[in-house]
mmCIF file with all atom_site columns, C-alpha atoms in Angstrom:
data_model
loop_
_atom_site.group_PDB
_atom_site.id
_atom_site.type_symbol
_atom_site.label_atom_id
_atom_site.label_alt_id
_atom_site.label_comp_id
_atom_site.label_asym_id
_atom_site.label_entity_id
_atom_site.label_seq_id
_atom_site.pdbx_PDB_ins_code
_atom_site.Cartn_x
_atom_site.Cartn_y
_atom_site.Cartn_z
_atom_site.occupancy
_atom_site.B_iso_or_equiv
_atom_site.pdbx_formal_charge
_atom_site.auth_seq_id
_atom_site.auth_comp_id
_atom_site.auth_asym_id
_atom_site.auth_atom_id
_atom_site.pdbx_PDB_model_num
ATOM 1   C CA . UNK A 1 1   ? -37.609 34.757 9.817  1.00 49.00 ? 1   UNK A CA 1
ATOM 2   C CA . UNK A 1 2   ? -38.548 37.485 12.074 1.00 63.00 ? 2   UNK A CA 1
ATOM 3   C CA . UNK A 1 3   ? -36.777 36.946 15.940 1.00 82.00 ? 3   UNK A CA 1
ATOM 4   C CA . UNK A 1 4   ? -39.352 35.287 18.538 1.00 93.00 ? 4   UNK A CA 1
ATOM 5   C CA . UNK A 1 5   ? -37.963 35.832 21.552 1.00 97.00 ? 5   UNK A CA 1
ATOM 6   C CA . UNK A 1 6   ? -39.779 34.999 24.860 1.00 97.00 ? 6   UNK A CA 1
ATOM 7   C CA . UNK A 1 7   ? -40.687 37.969 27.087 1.00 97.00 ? 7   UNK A CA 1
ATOM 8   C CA . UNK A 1 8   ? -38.429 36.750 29.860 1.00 98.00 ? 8   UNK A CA 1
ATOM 9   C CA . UNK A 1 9   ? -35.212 34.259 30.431 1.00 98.00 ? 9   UNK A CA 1
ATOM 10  C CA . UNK A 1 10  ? -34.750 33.265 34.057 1.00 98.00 ? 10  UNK A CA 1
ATOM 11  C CA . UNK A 1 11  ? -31.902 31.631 35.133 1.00 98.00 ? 11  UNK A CA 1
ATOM 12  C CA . UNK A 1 12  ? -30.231 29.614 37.442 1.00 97.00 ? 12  UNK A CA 1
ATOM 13  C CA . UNK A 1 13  ? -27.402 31.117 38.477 1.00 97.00 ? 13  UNK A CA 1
ATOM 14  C CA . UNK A 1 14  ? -24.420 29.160 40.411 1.00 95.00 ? 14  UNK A CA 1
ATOM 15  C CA . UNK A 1 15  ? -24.600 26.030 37.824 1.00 94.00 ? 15  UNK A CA 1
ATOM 16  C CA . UNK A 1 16  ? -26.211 27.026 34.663 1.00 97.00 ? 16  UNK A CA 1
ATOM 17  C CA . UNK A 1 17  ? -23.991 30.582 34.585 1.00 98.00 ? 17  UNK A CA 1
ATOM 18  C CA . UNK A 1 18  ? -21.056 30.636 37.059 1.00 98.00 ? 18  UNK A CA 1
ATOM 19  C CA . UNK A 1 19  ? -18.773 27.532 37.281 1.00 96.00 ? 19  UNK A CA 1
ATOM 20  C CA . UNK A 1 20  ? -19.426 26.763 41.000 1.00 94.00 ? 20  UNK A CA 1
ATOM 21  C CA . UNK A 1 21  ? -18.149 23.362 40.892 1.00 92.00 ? 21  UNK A CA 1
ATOM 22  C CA . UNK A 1 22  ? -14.481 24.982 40.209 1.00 94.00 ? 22  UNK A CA 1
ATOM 23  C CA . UNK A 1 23  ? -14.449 26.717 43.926 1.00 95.00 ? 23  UNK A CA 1
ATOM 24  C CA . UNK A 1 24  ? -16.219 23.789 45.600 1.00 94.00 ? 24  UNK A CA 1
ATOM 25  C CA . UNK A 1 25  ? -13.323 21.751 44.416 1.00 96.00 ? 25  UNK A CA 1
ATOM 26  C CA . UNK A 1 26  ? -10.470 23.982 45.327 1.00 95.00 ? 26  UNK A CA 1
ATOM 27  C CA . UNK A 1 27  ? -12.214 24.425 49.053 1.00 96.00 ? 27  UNK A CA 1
ATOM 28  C CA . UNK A 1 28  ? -12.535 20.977 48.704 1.00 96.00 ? 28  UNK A CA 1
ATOM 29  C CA . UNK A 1 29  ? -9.168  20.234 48.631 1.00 95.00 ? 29  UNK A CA 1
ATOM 30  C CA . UNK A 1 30  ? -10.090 18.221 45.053 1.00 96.00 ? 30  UNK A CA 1
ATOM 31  C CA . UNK A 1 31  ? -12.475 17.406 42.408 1.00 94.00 ? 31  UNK A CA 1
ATOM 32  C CA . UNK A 1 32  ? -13.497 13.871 43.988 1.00 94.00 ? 32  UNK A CA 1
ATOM 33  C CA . UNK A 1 33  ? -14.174 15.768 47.529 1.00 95.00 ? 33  UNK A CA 1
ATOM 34  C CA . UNK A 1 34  ? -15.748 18.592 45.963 1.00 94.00 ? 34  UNK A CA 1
ATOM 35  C CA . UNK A 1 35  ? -17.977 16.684 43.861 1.00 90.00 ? 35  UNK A CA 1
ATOM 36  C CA . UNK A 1 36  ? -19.226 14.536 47.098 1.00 93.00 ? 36  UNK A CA 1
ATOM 37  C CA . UNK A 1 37  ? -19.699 17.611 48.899 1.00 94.00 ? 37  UNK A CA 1
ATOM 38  C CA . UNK A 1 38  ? -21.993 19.318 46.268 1.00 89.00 ? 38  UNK A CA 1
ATOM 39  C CA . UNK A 1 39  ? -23.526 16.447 45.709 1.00 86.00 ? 39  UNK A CA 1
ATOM 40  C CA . UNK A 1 40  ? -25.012 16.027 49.446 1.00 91.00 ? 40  UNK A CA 1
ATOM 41  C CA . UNK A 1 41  ? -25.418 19.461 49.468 1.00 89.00 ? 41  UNK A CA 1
ATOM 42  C CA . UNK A 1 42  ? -27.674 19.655 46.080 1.00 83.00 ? 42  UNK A CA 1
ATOM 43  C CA . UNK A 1 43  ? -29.479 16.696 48.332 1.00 83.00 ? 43  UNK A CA 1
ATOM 44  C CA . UNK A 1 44  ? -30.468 18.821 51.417 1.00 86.00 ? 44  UNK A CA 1
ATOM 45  C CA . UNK A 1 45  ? -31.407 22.195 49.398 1.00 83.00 ? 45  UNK A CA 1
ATOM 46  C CA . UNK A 1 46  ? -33.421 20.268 46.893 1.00 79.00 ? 46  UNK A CA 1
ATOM 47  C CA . UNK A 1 47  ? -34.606 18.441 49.559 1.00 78.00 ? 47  UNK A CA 1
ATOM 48  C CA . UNK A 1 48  ? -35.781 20.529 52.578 1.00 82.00 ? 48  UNK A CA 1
ATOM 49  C CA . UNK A 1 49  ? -38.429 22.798 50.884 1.00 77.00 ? 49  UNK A CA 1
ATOM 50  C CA . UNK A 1 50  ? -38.519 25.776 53.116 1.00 90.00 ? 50  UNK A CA 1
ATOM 51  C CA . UNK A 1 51  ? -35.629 28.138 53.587 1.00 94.00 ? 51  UNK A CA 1
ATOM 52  C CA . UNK A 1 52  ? -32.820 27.187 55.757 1.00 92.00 ? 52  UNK A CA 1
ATOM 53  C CA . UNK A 1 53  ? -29.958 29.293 56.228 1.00 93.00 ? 53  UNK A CA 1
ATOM 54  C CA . UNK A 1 54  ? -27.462 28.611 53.087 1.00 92.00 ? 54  UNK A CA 1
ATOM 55  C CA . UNK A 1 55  ? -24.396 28.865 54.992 1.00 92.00 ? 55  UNK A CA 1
ATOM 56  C CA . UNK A 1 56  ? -25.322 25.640 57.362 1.00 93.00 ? 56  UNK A CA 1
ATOM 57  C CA . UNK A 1 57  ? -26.314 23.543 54.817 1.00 93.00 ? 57  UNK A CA 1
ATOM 58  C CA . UNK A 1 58  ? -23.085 23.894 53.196 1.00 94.00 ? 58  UNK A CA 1
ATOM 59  C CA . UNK A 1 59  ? -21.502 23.492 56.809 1.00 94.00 ? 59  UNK A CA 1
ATOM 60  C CA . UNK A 1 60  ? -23.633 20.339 57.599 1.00 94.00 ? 60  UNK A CA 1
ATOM 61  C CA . UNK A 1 61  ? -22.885 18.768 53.895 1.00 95.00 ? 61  UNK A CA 1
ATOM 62  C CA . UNK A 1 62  ? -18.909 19.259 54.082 1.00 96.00 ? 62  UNK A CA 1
ATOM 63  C CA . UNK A 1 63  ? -19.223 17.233 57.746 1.00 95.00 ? 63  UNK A CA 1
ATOM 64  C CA . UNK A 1 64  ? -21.740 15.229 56.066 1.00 95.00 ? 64  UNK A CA 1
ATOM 65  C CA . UNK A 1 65  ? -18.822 14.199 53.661 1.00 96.00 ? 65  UNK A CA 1
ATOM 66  C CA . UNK A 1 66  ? -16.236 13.883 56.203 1.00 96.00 ? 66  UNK A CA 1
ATOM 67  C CA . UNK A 1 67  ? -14.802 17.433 55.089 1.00 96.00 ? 67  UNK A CA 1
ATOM 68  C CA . UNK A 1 68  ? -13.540 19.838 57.920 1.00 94.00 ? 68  UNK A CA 1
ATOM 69  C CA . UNK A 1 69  ? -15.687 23.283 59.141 1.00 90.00 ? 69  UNK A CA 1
ATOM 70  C CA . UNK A 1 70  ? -12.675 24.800 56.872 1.00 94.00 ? 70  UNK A CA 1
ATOM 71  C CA . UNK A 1 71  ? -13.561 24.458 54.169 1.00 95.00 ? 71  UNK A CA 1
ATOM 72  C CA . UNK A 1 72  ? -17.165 25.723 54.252 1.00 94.00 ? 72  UNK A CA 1
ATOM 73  C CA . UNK A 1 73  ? -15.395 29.019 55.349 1.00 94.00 ? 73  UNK A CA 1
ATOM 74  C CA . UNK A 1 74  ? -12.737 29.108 52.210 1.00 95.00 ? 74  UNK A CA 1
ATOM 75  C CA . UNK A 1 75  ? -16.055 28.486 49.614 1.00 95.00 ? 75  UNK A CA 1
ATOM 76  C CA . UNK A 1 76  ? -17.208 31.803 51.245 1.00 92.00 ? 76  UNK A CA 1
ATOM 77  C CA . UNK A 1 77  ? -14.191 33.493 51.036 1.00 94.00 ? 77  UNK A CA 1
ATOM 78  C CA . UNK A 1 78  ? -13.630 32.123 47.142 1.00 94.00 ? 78  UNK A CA 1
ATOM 79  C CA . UNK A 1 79  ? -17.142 33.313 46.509 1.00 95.00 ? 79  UNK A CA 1
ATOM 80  C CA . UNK A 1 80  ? -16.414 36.429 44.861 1.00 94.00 ? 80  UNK A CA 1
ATOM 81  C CA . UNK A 1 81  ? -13.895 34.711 42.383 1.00 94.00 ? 81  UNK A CA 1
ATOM 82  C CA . UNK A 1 82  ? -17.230 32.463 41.046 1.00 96.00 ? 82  UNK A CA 1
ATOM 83  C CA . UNK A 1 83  ? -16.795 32.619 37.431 1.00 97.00 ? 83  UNK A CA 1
ATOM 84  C CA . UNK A 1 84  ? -18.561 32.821 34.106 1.00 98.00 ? 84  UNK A CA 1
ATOM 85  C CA . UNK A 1 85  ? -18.857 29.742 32.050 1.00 97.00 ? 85  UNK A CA 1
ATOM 86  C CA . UNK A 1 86  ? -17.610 30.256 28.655 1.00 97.00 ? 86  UNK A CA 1
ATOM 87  C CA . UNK A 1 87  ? -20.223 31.801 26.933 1.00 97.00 ? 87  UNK A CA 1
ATOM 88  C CA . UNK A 1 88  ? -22.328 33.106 29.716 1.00 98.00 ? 88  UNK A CA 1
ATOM 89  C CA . UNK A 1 89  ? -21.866 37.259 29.579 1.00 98.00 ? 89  UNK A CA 1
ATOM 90  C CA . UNK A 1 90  ? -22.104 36.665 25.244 1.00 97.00 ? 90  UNK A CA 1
ATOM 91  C CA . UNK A 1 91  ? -25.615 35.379 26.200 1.00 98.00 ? 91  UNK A CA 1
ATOM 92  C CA . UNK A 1 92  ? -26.918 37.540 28.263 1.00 98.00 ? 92  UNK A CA 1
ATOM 93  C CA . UNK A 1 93  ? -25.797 40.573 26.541 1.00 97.00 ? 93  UNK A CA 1
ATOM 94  C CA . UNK A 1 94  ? -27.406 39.298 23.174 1.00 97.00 ? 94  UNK A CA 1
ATOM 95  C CA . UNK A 1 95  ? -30.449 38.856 25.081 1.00 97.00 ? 95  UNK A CA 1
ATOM 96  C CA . UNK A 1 96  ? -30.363 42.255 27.244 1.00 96.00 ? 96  UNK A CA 1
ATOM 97  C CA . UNK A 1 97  ? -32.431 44.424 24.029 1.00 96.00 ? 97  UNK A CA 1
ATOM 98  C CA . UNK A 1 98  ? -34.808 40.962 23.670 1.00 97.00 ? 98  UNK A CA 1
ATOM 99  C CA . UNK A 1 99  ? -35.697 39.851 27.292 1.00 97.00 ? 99  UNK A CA 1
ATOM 100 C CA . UNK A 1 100 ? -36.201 40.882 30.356 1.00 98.00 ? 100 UNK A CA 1
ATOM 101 C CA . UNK A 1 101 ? -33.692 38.989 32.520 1.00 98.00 ? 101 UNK A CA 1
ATOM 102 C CA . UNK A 1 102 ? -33.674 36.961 35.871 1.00 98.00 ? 102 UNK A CA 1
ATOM 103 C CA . UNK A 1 103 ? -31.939 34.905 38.355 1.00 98.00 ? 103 UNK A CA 1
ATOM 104 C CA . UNK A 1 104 ? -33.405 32.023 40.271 1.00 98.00 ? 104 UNK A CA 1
ATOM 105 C CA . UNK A 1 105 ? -30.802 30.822 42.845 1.00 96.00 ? 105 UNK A CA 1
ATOM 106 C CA . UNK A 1 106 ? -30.973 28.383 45.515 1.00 94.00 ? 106 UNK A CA 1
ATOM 107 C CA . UNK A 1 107 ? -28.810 31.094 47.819 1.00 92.00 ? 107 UNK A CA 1
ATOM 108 C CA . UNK A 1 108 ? -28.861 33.549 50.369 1.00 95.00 ? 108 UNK A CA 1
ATOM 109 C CA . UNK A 1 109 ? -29.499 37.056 49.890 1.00 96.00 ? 109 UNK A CA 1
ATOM 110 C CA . UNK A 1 110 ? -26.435 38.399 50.265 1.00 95.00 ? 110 UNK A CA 1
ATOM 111 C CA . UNK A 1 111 ? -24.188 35.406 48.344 1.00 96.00 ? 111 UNK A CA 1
ATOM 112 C CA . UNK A 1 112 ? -26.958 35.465 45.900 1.00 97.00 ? 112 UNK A CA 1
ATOM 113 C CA . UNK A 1 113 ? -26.650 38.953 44.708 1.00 96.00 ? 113 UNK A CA 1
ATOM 114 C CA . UNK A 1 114 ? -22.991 38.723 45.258 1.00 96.00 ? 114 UNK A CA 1
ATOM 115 C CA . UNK A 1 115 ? -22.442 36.003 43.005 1.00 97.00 ? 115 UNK A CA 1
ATOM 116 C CA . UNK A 1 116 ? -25.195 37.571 40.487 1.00 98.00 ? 116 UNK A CA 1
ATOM 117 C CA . UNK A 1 117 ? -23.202 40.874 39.816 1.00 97.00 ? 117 UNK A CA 1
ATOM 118 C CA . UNK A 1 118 ? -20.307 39.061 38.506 1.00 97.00 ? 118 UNK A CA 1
ATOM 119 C CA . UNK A 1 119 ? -21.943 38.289 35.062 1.00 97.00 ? 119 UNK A CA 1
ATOM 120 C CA . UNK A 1 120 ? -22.207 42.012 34.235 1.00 94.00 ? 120 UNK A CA 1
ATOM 121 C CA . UNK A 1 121 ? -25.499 42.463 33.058 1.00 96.00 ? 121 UNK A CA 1
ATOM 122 C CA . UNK A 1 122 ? -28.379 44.707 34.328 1.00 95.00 ? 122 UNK A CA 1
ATOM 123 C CA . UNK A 1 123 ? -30.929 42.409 35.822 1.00 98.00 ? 123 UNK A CA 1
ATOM 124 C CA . UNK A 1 124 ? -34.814 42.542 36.123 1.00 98.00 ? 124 UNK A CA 1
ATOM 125 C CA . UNK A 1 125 ? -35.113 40.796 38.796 1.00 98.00 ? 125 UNK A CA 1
ATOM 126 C CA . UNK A 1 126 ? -32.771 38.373 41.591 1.00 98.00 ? 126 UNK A CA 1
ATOM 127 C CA . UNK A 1 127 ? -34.729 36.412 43.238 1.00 98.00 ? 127 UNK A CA 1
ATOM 128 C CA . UNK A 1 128 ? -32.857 34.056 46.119 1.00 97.00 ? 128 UNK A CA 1
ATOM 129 C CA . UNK A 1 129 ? -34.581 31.185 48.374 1.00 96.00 ? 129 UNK A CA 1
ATOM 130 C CA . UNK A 1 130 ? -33.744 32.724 50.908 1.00 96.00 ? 130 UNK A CA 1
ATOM 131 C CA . UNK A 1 131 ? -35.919 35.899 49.918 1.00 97.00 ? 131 UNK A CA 1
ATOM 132 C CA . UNK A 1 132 ? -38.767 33.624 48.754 1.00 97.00 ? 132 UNK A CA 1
ATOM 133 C CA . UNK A 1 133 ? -38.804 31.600 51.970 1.00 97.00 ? 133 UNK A CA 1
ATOM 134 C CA . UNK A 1 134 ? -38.143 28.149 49.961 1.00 96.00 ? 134 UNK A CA 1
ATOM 135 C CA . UNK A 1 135 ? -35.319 26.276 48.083 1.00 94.00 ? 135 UNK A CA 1
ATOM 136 C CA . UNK A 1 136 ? -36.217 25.294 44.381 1.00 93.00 ? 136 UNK A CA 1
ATOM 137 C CA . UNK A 1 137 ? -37.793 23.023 43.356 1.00 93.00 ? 137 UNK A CA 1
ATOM 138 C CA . UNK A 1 138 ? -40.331 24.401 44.946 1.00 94.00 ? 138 UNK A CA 1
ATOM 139 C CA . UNK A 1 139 ? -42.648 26.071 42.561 1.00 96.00 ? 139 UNK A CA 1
ATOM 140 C CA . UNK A 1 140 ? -42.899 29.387 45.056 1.00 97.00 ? 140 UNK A CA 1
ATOM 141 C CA . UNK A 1 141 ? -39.322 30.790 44.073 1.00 97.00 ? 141 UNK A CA 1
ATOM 142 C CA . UNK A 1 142 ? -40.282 30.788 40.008 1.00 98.00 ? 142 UNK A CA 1
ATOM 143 C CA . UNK A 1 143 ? -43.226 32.145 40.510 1.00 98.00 ? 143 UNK A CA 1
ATOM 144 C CA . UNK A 1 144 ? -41.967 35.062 42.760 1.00 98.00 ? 144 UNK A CA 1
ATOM 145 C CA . UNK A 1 145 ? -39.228 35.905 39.634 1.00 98.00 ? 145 UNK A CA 1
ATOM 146 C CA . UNK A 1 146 ? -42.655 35.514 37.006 1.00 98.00 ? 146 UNK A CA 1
ATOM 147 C CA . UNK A 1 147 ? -44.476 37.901 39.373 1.00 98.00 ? 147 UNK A CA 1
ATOM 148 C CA . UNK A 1 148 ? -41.817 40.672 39.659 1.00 97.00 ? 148 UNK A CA 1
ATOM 149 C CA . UNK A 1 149 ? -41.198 40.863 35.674 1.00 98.00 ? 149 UNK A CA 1
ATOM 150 C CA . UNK A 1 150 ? -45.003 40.934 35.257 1.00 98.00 ? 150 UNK A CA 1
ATOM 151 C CA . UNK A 1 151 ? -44.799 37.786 33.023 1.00 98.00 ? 151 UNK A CA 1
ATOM 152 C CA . UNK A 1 152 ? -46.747 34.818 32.870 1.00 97.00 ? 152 UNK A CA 1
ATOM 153 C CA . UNK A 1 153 ? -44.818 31.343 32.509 1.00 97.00 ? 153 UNK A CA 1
ATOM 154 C CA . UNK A 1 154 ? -46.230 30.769 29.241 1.00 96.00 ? 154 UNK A CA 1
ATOM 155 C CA . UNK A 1 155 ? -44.068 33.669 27.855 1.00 96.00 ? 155 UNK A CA 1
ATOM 156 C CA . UNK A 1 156 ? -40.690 32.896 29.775 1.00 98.00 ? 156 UNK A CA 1
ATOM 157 C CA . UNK A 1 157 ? -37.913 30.707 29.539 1.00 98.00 ? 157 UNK A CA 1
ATOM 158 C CA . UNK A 1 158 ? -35.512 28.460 32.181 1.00 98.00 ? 158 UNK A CA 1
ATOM 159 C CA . UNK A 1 159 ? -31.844 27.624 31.460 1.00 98.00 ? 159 UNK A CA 1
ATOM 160 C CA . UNK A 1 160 ? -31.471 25.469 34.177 1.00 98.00 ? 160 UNK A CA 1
ATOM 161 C CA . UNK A 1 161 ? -27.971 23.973 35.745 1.00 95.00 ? 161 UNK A CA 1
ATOM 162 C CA . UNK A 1 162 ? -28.947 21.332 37.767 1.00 91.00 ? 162 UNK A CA 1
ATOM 163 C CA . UNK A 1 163 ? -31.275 18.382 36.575 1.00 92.00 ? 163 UNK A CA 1
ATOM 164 C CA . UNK A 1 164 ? -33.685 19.212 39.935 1.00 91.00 ? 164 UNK A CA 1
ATOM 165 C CA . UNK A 1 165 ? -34.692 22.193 38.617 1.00 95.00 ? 165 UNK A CA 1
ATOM 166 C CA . UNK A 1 166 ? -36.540 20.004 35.898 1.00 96.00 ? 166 UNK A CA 1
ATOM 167 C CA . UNK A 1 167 ? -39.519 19.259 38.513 1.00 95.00 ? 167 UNK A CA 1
ATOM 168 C CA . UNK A 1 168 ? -40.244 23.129 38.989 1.00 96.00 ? 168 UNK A CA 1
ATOM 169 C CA . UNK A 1 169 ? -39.829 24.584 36.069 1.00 98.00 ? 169 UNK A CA 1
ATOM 170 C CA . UNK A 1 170 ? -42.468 21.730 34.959 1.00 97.00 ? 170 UNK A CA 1
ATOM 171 C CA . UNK A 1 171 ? -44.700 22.106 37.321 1.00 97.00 ? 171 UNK A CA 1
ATOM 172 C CA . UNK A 1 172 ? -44.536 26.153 36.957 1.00 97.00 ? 172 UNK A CA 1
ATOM 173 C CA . UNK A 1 173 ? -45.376 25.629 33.309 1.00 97.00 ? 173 UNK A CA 1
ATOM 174 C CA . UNK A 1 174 ? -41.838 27.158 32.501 1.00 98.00 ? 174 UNK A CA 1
ATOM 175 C CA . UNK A 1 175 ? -39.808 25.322 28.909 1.00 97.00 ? 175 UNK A CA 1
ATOM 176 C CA . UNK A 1 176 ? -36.617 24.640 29.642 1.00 98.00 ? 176 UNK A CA 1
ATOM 177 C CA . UNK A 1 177 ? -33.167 24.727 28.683 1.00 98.00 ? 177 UNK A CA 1
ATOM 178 C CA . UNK A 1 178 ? -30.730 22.479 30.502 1.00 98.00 ? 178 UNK A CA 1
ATOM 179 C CA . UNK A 1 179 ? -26.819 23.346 30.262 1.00 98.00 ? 179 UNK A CA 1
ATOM 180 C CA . UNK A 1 180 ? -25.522 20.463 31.464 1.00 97.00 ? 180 UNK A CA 1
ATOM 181 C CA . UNK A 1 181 ? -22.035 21.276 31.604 1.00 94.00 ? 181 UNK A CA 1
ATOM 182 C CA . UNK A 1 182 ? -20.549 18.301 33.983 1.00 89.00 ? 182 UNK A CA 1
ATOM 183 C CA . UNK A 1 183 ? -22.860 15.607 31.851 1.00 92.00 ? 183 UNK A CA 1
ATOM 184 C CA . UNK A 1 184 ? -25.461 14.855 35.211 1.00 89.00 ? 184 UNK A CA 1
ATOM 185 C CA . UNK A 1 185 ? -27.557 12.632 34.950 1.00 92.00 ? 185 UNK A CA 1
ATOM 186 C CA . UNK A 1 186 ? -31.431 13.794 35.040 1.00 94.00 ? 186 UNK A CA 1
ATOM 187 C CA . UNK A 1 187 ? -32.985 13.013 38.348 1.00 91.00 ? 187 UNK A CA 1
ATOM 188 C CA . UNK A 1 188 ? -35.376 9.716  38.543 1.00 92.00 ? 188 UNK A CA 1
ATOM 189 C CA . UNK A 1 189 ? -38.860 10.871 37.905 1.00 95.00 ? 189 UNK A CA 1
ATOM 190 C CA . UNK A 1 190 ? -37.976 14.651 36.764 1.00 95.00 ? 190 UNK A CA 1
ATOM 191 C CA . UNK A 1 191 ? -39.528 15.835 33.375 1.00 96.00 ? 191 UNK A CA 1
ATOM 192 C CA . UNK A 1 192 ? -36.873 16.174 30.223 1.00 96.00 ? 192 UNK A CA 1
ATOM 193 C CA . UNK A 1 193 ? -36.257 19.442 29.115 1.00 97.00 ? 193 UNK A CA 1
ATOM 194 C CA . UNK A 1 194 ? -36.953 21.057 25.934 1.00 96.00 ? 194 UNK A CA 1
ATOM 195 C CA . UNK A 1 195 ? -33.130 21.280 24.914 1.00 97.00 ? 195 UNK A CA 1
ATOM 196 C CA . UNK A 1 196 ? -29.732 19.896 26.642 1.00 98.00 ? 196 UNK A CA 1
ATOM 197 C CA . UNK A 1 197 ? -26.533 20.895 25.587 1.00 98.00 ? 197 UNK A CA 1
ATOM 198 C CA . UNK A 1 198 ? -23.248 20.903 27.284 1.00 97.00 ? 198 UNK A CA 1
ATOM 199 C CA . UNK A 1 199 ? -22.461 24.324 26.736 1.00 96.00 ? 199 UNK A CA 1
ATOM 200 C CA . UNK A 1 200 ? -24.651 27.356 25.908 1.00 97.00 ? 200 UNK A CA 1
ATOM 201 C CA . UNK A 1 201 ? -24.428 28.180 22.400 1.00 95.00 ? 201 UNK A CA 1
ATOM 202 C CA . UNK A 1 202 ? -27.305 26.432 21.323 1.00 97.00 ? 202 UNK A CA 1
ATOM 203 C CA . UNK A 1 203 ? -29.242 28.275 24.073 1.00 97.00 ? 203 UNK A CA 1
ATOM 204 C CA . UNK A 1 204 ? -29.825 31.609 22.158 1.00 96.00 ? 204 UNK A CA 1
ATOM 205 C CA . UNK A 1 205 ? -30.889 29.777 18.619 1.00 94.00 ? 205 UNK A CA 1
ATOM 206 C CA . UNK A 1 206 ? -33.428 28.196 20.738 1.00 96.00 ? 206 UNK A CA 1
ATOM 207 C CA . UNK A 1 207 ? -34.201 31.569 22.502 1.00 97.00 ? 207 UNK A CA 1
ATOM 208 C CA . UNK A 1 208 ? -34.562 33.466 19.478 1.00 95.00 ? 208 UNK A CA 1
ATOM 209 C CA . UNK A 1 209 ? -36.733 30.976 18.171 1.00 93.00 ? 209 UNK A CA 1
ATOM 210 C CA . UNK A 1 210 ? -38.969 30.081 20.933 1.00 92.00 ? 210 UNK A CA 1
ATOM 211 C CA . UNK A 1 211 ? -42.144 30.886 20.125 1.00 87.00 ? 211 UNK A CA 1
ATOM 212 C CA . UNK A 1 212 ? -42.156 29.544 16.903 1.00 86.00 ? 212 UNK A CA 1
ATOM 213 C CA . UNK A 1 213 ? -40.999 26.144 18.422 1.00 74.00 ? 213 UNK A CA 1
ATOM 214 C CA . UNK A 1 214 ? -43.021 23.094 18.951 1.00 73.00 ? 214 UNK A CA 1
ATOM 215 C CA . UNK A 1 215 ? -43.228 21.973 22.685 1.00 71.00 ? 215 UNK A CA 1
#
């Protein structure tokens, strides 16, 4: 069978291909902390729609969690040792000659691209909330990544970290795989997605199958 690639992959970036939840922990002092404080901070971004300045949320959800201003600052300072999941650079580069490639982040401009040149591929396109003027879910930061690779969402593809991202890449129109690496649990009332796996190996058999692929 002939390879049916879609015409784009976008990404997530800090949970579907870099292993955030590793420096969150360490600025966190531990895996408990640092799983409260992502976890009210994956509450405000998902939650407050229009862009707000990345760096304060992160501020206001380690005081949110009883965490001192410390340890927002050591996350930034940890940001540039964000890395890879296993897996992650294999995927992209077997997609590179298929795809065009993108990032959708829930970041700021300057972290965002940061953190998106350590996977070592060329992208298409990194697109940021804070460059699109809203956090995802949102449909408006998809739709800016669609618009600059000149693809409709009919023709492109999510891998999606976070279980949130399940309500815009539906409502986009965008299928979507969902490497749930941690095992969350999908978000009351968001739509399933197309595949789950727990690591991403079984994202480029779907890939390379896509448009021959019930959905």
């Amino acid at each position: 069978m002939a390879d049916a690639y879609p015409k784009a992959v976008l990404f997530d970036l800090l949970t579907a291909l870099l292993d955030s939840w590793s420096i969150w922990n360490a600025a966190a002092g531990s895996a408990e902390r640092g799983r409260q404080w992502r976890g009210e901070y994956l509450k405000l971004t998902y939650g407050c729609g229009a862009y707000q300045p990345y760096e304060q949320l992160v501020r206001d959800s380690a005081a949110a969690v009883g965490l001192p201003a410390a340890a927002a600052a050591s996350l930034t300072e940890r940001w540039s040792q964000l890395p890879p999941w296993p897996g992650a650079r294999e995927l992209l580069q077997a997609l590179r000659p298929h795809c065009k490639l993108a990032v959708v982040t829930n970041c700021s401009e300057h972290l965002g691209k940061q953190a998106a040149s350590l996977l070592g591929v060329e992208w298409d396109a990194v697109v940021t909330s804070e460059e699109a003027g809203y956090y995802k879910p949102d449909p408006r930061p998809y739709l800016l990544a669609l618009e600059r690779l000149d693809v409709p969402p009919a023709e492109a593809a999510f891998v999606a970290g976070s279980g949130y991202d399940m309500f815009g890449t539906a409502a986009v129109g965008l299928r979507t795989f969902w490497h749930n690496r941690i095992g969350l649990t999908l978000p009351a009332g968001a739509a399933a997605p197309e595949r789950e796996a727990a690591d991403l190996q079984p994202a480029l058999s779907w890939l390379r199958t896509f448009q021959t692929l019930p959905h």
